[in-house]
Short mmCIF file of C-alpha atoms in Angstrom, two decimals:
data_model
loop_
_atom_site.label_atom_id
_atom_site.label_comp_id
_atom_site.label_asym_id
_atom_site.label_seq_id
_atom_site.Cartn_x
_atom_site.Cartn_y
_atom_site.Cartn_z
CA UNK A 1 27.09 -10.43 -5.30
CA UNK A 2 23.76 -8.61 -5.29
CA UNK A 3 24.97 -6.39 -2.44
CA UNK A 4 28.19 -5.54 -4.35
CA UNK A 5 26.15 -4.68 -7.43
CA UNK A 6 23.91 -2.34 -5.40
CA UNK A 7 26.92 -0.64 -3.77
CA UNK A 8 28.39 0.04 -7.21
CA UNK A 9 25.07 1.45 -8.51
CA UNK A 10 24.95 -1.17 -11.27
CA UNK A 11 21.69 -1.69 -13.11
CA UNK A 12 22.16 -5.46 -13.36
CA UNK A 13 24.44 -8.30 -12.29
CA UNK A 14 25.65 -8.55 -15.88
CA UNK A 15 27.13 -5.07 -15.49
CA UNK A 16 28.93 -6.24 -12.34
CA UNK A 17 30.34 -9.20 -14.29
CA UNK A 18 31.62 -6.89 -17.03
CA UNK A 19 33.25 -4.66 -14.41
CA UNK A 20 34.83 -7.68 -12.74
CA UNK A 21 36.29 -8.91 -16.05
CA UNK A 22 37.76 -5.49 -16.87
CA UNK A 23 41.57 -5.29 -16.48
CA UNK A 24 41.53 -1.80 -14.98
CA UNK A 25 39.32 -2.72 -11.99
CA UNK A 26 40.39 -4.31 -8.72
CA UNK A 27 37.20 -6.30 -8.03
CA UNK A 28 38.69 -9.75 -8.69
CA UNK A 29 40.22 -10.11 -5.19
CA UNK A 30 36.71 -9.74 -3.73
CA UNK A 31 35.54 -13.02 -5.29
CA UNK A 32 37.00 -16.50 -5.12
CA UNK A 33 38.10 -18.13 -8.36
CA UNK A 34 35.53 -20.89 -7.90
CA UNK A 35 32.73 -18.44 -7.00
CA UNK A 36 29.91 -18.27 -9.54
CA UNK A 37 28.21 -14.96 -10.22
CA UNK A 38 24.69 -15.65 -11.57
CA UNK A 39 23.65 -14.11 -14.86
CA UNK A 40 20.57 -11.90 -14.98
CA UNK A 41 18.57 -14.39 -17.04
CA UNK A 42 19.31 -17.04 -14.40
CA UNK A 43 17.68 -14.93 -11.70
CA UNK A 44 14.76 -14.21 -14.00
CA UNK A 45 14.16 -17.93 -14.56
CA UNK A 46 14.27 -18.48 -10.78
CA UNK A 47 11.52 -15.85 -10.33
CA UNK A 48 9.35 -17.56 -12.94
CA UNK A 49 9.75 -21.05 -11.43
CA UNK A 50 9.35 -19.97 -7.78
CA UNK A 51 6.38 -21.25 -5.77
CA UNK A 52 4.94 -18.20 -4.05
CA UNK A 53 2.43 -19.98 -1.79
CA UNK A 54 4.80 -19.91 1.18
CA UNK A 55 5.49 -16.19 0.68
CA UNK A 56 1.73 -15.53 0.42
CA UNK A 57 1.14 -17.35 3.71
CA UNK A 58 3.88 -15.31 5.39
CA UNK A 59 2.33 -12.11 4.04
CA UNK A 60 -1.13 -13.09 5.34
CA UNK A 61 0.27 -13.73 8.82
CA UNK A 62 2.06 -10.33 8.74
CA UNK A 63 -1.23 -8.59 7.82
CA UNK A 64 -3.11 -10.46 10.58
CA UNK A 65 -0.47 -9.49 13.16
CA UNK A 66 -0.57 -5.86 11.95
CA UNK A 67 -4.36 -5.79 12.48
CA UNK A 68 -3.99 -7.22 15.99
CA UNK A 69 -1.34 -4.59 16.85
CA UNK A 70 -3.46 -1.83 15.21
CA UNK A 71 -0.63 -0.89 12.86
CA UNK A 72 -3.08 0.46 10.28
CA UNK A 73 -4.55 2.85 12.85
CA UNK A 74 -1.14 4.15 13.93
CA UNK A 75 0.52 4.20 10.50
CA UNK A 76 -1.06 7.42 9.17
CA UNK A 77 -0.26 10.54 7.15
CA UNK A 78 -1.71 13.62 8.90
CA UNK A 79 -4.18 11.32 10.66
CA UNK A 80 -5.32 9.65 7.42
CA UNK A 81 -4.71 5.99 6.54
CA UNK A 82 -3.41 5.77 2.98
CA UNK A 83 -3.29 2.90 0.45
CA UNK A 84 -1.20 3.14 -2.73
CA UNK A 85 -2.05 1.15 -5.90
CA UNK A 86 0.26 0.52 -8.83
CA UNK A 87 1.02 -2.02 -11.54
CA UNK A 88 4.45 -3.70 -11.37
CA UNK A 89 6.07 -5.65 -14.18
CA UNK A 90 8.37 -8.34 -12.79
CA UNK A 91 10.01 -9.80 -15.86
CA UNK A 92 9.75 -10.66 -19.53
CA UNK A 93 10.35 -14.17 -20.87
CA UNK A 94 10.58 -16.24 -24.04
CA UNK A 95 9.23 -19.33 -22.26
CA UNK A 96 5.92 -20.77 -23.43
CA UNK A 97 3.86 -20.36 -20.24
CA UNK A 98 0.09 -20.63 -20.49
CA UNK A 99 -2.03 -17.71 -19.33
CA UNK A 100 0.63 -14.98 -19.52
CA UNK A 101 -0.13 -11.81 -21.51
CA UNK A 102 1.94 -11.04 -24.60
CA UNK A 103 3.16 -7.97 -26.44
CA UNK A 104 4.86 -7.37 -29.74
CA UNK A 105 8.40 -5.98 -30.13
CA UNK A 106 9.55 -4.45 -33.37
CA UNK A 107 12.57 -6.71 -33.82
CA UNK A 108 12.03 -9.62 -31.40
CA UNK A 109 8.46 -10.59 -32.27
CA UNK A 110 5.91 -11.45 -29.56
CA UNK A 111 7.14 -11.99 -26.00
CA UNK A 112 5.36 -12.88 -22.75
CA UNK A 113 5.62 -10.89 -19.52
CA UNK A 114 4.58 -11.15 -15.87
CA UNK A 115 2.72 -8.21 -14.34
CA UNK A 116 0.96 -7.66 -11.00
CA UNK A 117 -1.31 -5.01 -9.53
CA UNK A 118 -0.22 -4.35 -5.95
CA UNK A 119 -1.78 -2.50 -3.01
CA UNK A 120 0.42 -1.24 -0.16
CA UNK A 121 -0.38 0.90 2.86
CA UNK A 122 1.75 4.05 3.06
CA UNK A 123 2.64 6.02 6.18
CA UNK A 124 5.20 6.78 8.85
CA UNK A 125 5.80 3.20 10.00
CA UNK A 126 6.08 -0.22 8.34
CA UNK A 127 4.57 -0.38 4.84
CA UNK A 128 2.86 -3.72 4.18
CA UNK A 129 1.92 -5.25 0.83
CA UNK A 130 -1.75 -5.89 1.59
CA UNK A 131 -2.79 -7.54 -1.69
CA UNK A 132 -1.57 -8.36 -5.20
CA UNK A 133 -3.20 -9.78 -8.31
CA UNK A 134 -1.49 -11.19 -11.38
CA UNK A 135 -2.79 -9.77 -14.65
CA UNK A 136 -3.40 -12.87 -16.77
CA UNK A 137 -4.55 -13.49 -20.33
CA UNK A 138 -8.25 -12.92 -20.97
CA UNK A 139 -8.51 -13.16 -24.74
CA UNK A 140 -6.55 -13.45 -28.00
CA UNK A 141 -6.25 -10.37 -30.22
CA UNK A 142 -4.54 -9.64 -33.52
CA UNK A 143 -1.50 -7.35 -33.42
CA UNK A 144 -0.68 -4.65 -35.99
CA UNK A 145 1.58 -7.02 -37.90
CA UNK A 146 -1.24 -9.59 -38.16
CA UNK A 147 0.12 -11.94 -35.47
CA UNK A 148 -2.05 -13.32 -32.70
CA UNK A 149 -1.16 -12.33 -29.14
CA UNK A 150 -2.66 -12.71 -25.64
CA UNK A 151 -4.33 -9.64 -24.15
CA UNK A 152 -4.58 -9.10 -20.37
CA UNK A 153 -7.17 -7.35 -18.22
CA UNK A 154 -6.40 -3.71 -17.44
CA UNK A 155 -5.20 -2.37 -14.10
CA UNK A 156 -8.47 -0.50 -13.49
CA UNK A 157 -10.51 -3.69 -14.03
CA UNK A 158 -8.19 -5.61 -11.69
CA UNK A 159 -8.59 -2.84 -9.08
CA UNK A 160 -12.39 -3.17 -9.13
CA UNK A 161 -12.03 -6.93 -8.56
CA UNK A 162 -9.48 -6.51 -5.74
CA UNK A 163 -11.07 -3.65 -3.80
CA UNK A 164 -13.53 -5.74 -1.76
CA UNK A 165 -10.80 -8.29 -0.90
CA UNK A 166 -8.50 -5.53 0.36
CA UNK A 167 -11.30 -4.11 2.52
CA UNK A 168 -11.86 -7.54 4.07
CA UNK A 169 -8.16 -8.03 4.80
CA UNK A 170 -7.54 -4.68 6.50
CA UNK A 171 -11.05 -4.24 7.92
CA UNK A 172 -12.00 -1.24 5.77
CA UNK A 173 -9.71 1.13 7.69
CA UNK A 174 -8.27 2.92 4.64
CA UNK A 175 -9.30 6.59 4.23
CA UNK A 176 -7.42 7.61 1.06
CA UNK A 177 -6.43 5.65 -2.07
CA UNK A 178 -3.53 6.91 -4.21
CA UNK A 179 -3.19 6.18 -7.96
CA UNK A 180 -1.34 7.33 -11.05
CA UNK A 181 -3.03 9.03 -14.03
CA UNK A 182 -4.12 5.67 -15.52
CA UNK A 183 -6.87 5.45 -12.85
CA UNK A 184 -8.50 8.74 -13.83
CA UNK A 185 -11.58 6.73 -14.74
CA UNK A 186 -15.23 7.27 -13.81
CA UNK A 187 -15.76 3.65 -12.75
CA UNK A 188 -12.83 3.82 -10.30
CA UNK A 189 -13.70 7.25 -8.87
CA UNK A 190 -17.42 6.47 -8.54
CA UNK A 191 -16.65 3.17 -6.79
CA UNK A 192 -14.49 4.94 -4.16
CA UNK A 193 -17.02 7.76 -3.69
CA UNK A 194 -19.82 5.26 -3.03
CA UNK A 195 -17.72 3.68 -0.30
CA UNK A 196 -17.37 7.10 1.38
CA UNK A 197 -13.58 7.16 0.89
CA UNK A 198 -11.21 9.65 -0.75
CA UNK A 199 -8.73 9.28 -3.62
CA UNK A 200 -5.64 11.11 -4.86
CA UNK A 201 -4.49 10.78 -8.47
CA UNK A 202 -0.93 11.86 -9.22
CA UNK A 203 -0.53 13.50 -12.63
CA UNK A 204 2.81 13.63 -14.45
CA UNK A 205 4.14 16.84 -15.97
CA UNK A 206 2.50 16.34 -19.37
CA UNK A 207 -0.95 15.98 -17.72
CA UNK A 208 -0.71 18.91 -15.32
CA UNK A 209 -2.77 21.19 -17.61
CA UNK A 210 -5.92 19.40 -16.30
CA UNK A 211 -4.91 20.20 -12.73
CA UNK A 212 -4.04 23.84 -13.52
CA UNK A 213 -7.43 24.39 -15.13
CA UNK A 214 -9.24 22.96 -12.11
CA UNK A 215 -7.09 24.90 -9.65
CA UNK A 216 -7.81 28.17 -11.47
CA UNK A 217 -11.56 27.54 -11.22
CA UNK A 218 -11.60 26.63 -7.53
CA UNK A 219 -9.12 29.20 -6.15
CA UNK A 220 -11.69 32.02 -6.37
CA UNK A 221 -14.47 29.98 -4.75
CA UNK A 222 -15.12 29.62 -1.04
CA UNK A 223 -15.29 26.02 0.27
CA UNK A 224 -18.81 24.55 0.18
CA UNK A 225 -18.20 22.38 3.21
CA UNK A 226 -15.84 22.51 6.18
CA UNK A 227 -15.55 19.69 8.68
CA UNK A 228 -13.12 17.91 10.99
CA UNK A 229 -12.32 14.27 11.72
CA UNK A 230 -12.36 13.59 15.46
CA UNK A 231 -10.99 10.62 17.38
CA UNK A 232 -13.06 9.53 20.40
CA UNK A 233 -10.57 7.79 22.70
CA UNK A 234 -11.98 5.61 25.49
CA UNK A 235 -9.50 4.51 28.15
CA UNK A 236 -10.69 1.83 30.58
CA UNK A 237 -8.57 1.16 33.68
CA UNK A 238 -9.39 -1.70 36.07
CA UNK A 239 -7.65 -2.08 39.44
CA UNK A 240 -8.25 -5.21 41.50
CA UNK A 241 -7.92 -5.51 45.28
CA UNK A 242 -5.30 -7.66 46.98
CA UNK A 243 -7.92 -10.35 47.65
CA UNK A 244 -8.67 -10.72 43.92
CA UNK A 245 -6.53 -13.11 41.92
CA UNK A 246 -6.79 -11.03 38.70
CA UNK A 247 -4.18 -8.57 37.46
CA UNK A 248 -4.83 -4.88 36.79
CA UNK A 249 -5.14 -3.87 33.14
CA UNK A 250 -5.73 -0.91 30.82
CA UNK A 251 -7.67 -0.93 27.57
CA UNK A 252 -7.90 1.80 24.90
CA UNK A 253 -10.55 2.03 22.19
CA UNK A 254 -10.43 4.62 19.37
CA UNK A 255 -13.44 5.60 17.27
CA UNK A 256 -13.53 8.19 14.48
CA UNK A 257 -16.38 10.49 13.56
CA UNK A 258 -17.01 13.50 11.31
CA UNK A 259 -18.44 16.75 12.67
CA UNK A 260 -18.56 20.48 12.02
CA UNK A 261 -15.63 22.77 12.80
CA UNK A 262 -15.07 23.61 16.49
CA UNK A 263 -12.58 25.79 18.37
CA UNK A 264 -10.64 22.78 19.67
CA UNK A 265 -6.93 22.78 18.90
CA UNK A 266 -5.63 20.30 16.34
CA UNK A 267 -4.12 17.06 17.78
CA UNK A 268 -4.82 18.13 21.39
CA UNK A 269 -6.42 15.43 23.56
CA UNK A 270 -9.27 16.86 25.65
CA UNK A 271 -10.99 15.01 28.52
CA UNK A 272 -14.77 15.18 28.02
CA UNK A 273 -16.06 12.56 30.49
CA UNK A 274 -14.83 10.46 33.41
CA UNK A 275 -16.68 7.61 35.15
CA UNK A 276 -15.62 5.68 38.26
CA UNK A 277 -17.40 2.58 39.51
CA UNK A 278 -16.52 0.26 42.38
CA UNK A 279 -17.30 -3.43 42.56
CA UNK A 280 -16.65 -6.09 45.18
CA UNK A 281 -12.97 -6.67 44.40
CA UNK A 282 -12.23 -4.08 41.71
CA UNK A 283 -12.39 -0.42 40.79
CA UNK A 284 -13.18 0.60 37.20
CA UNK A 285 -12.24 4.02 35.85
CA UNK A 286 -13.33 5.09 32.36
CA UNK A 287 -12.00 8.27 30.75
CA UNK A 288 -13.30 9.55 27.40
CA UNK A 289 -11.15 11.96 25.40
CA UNK A 290 -11.58 13.59 22.02
CA UNK A 291 -8.86 14.72 19.65
CA UNK A 292 -9.27 16.66 16.38
CA UNK A 293 -7.12 14.72 13.93
CA UNK A 294 -7.57 16.72 10.71
CA UNK A 295 -9.64 19.60 9.32
CA UNK A 296 -10.95 19.53 5.75
CA UNK A 297 -12.29 22.08 3.25
CA UNK A 298 -14.26 20.83 0.26
#
């Protein structure tokens, strides 16, 4: 049913039900008479009552496997590893669930909702949800109408609490963090700058005047600093003799460093050193390459 709803570009399953009940449509032959199409509120209640511990364990194993396979090193945008942050509201409910934040509607009174802050790596390959944090009630406040409602922590506060956990999970391999305009906050930007990372904040159309002012100031200035990010690639190849019982193997290690601009071509791998050593039953060959991944002007 969900697949049929997506194919028809319906916003909800309730819209699919209305289409199915309409006399002018021919959808009824697609479903059996005894087949039950769930209502939207039924799916919402399932989300609320679901135990997510199993899903969290699956996600942790996916992240661990991605680290072992060096997915975060390969999954880049122009050589940079990018993490996107955003708040996601899952559902709204009338159920009396402790700890959920609340908000006031004009006609329906105060209702509870479930919201998460999520962090996902973004790039050319698989995008993995690295971490998420539910925004729960922190205090009771009085609404405009005089009613008491539960207030949640903000997304920027949740980000500051989550940042160290995300670094531990992915090993601190993220170069750039991407946010929306809500994160244009000195505490967030200073925290990322202290870690030696970069951030990109996407502004919507109504906020672009800030960007245009800054662009006008900087267009006439020459960059204060120019540098390039270089990958040092070490390839180790071991070949064993016929007498040895071991198998031959190859091992690659990649290290990044920052240096001043050179004449090397972008993304071209250049051999800078080669070492060969022979042992009793093996021959070890080590090649060291360097590759300019990206050039920056600040």
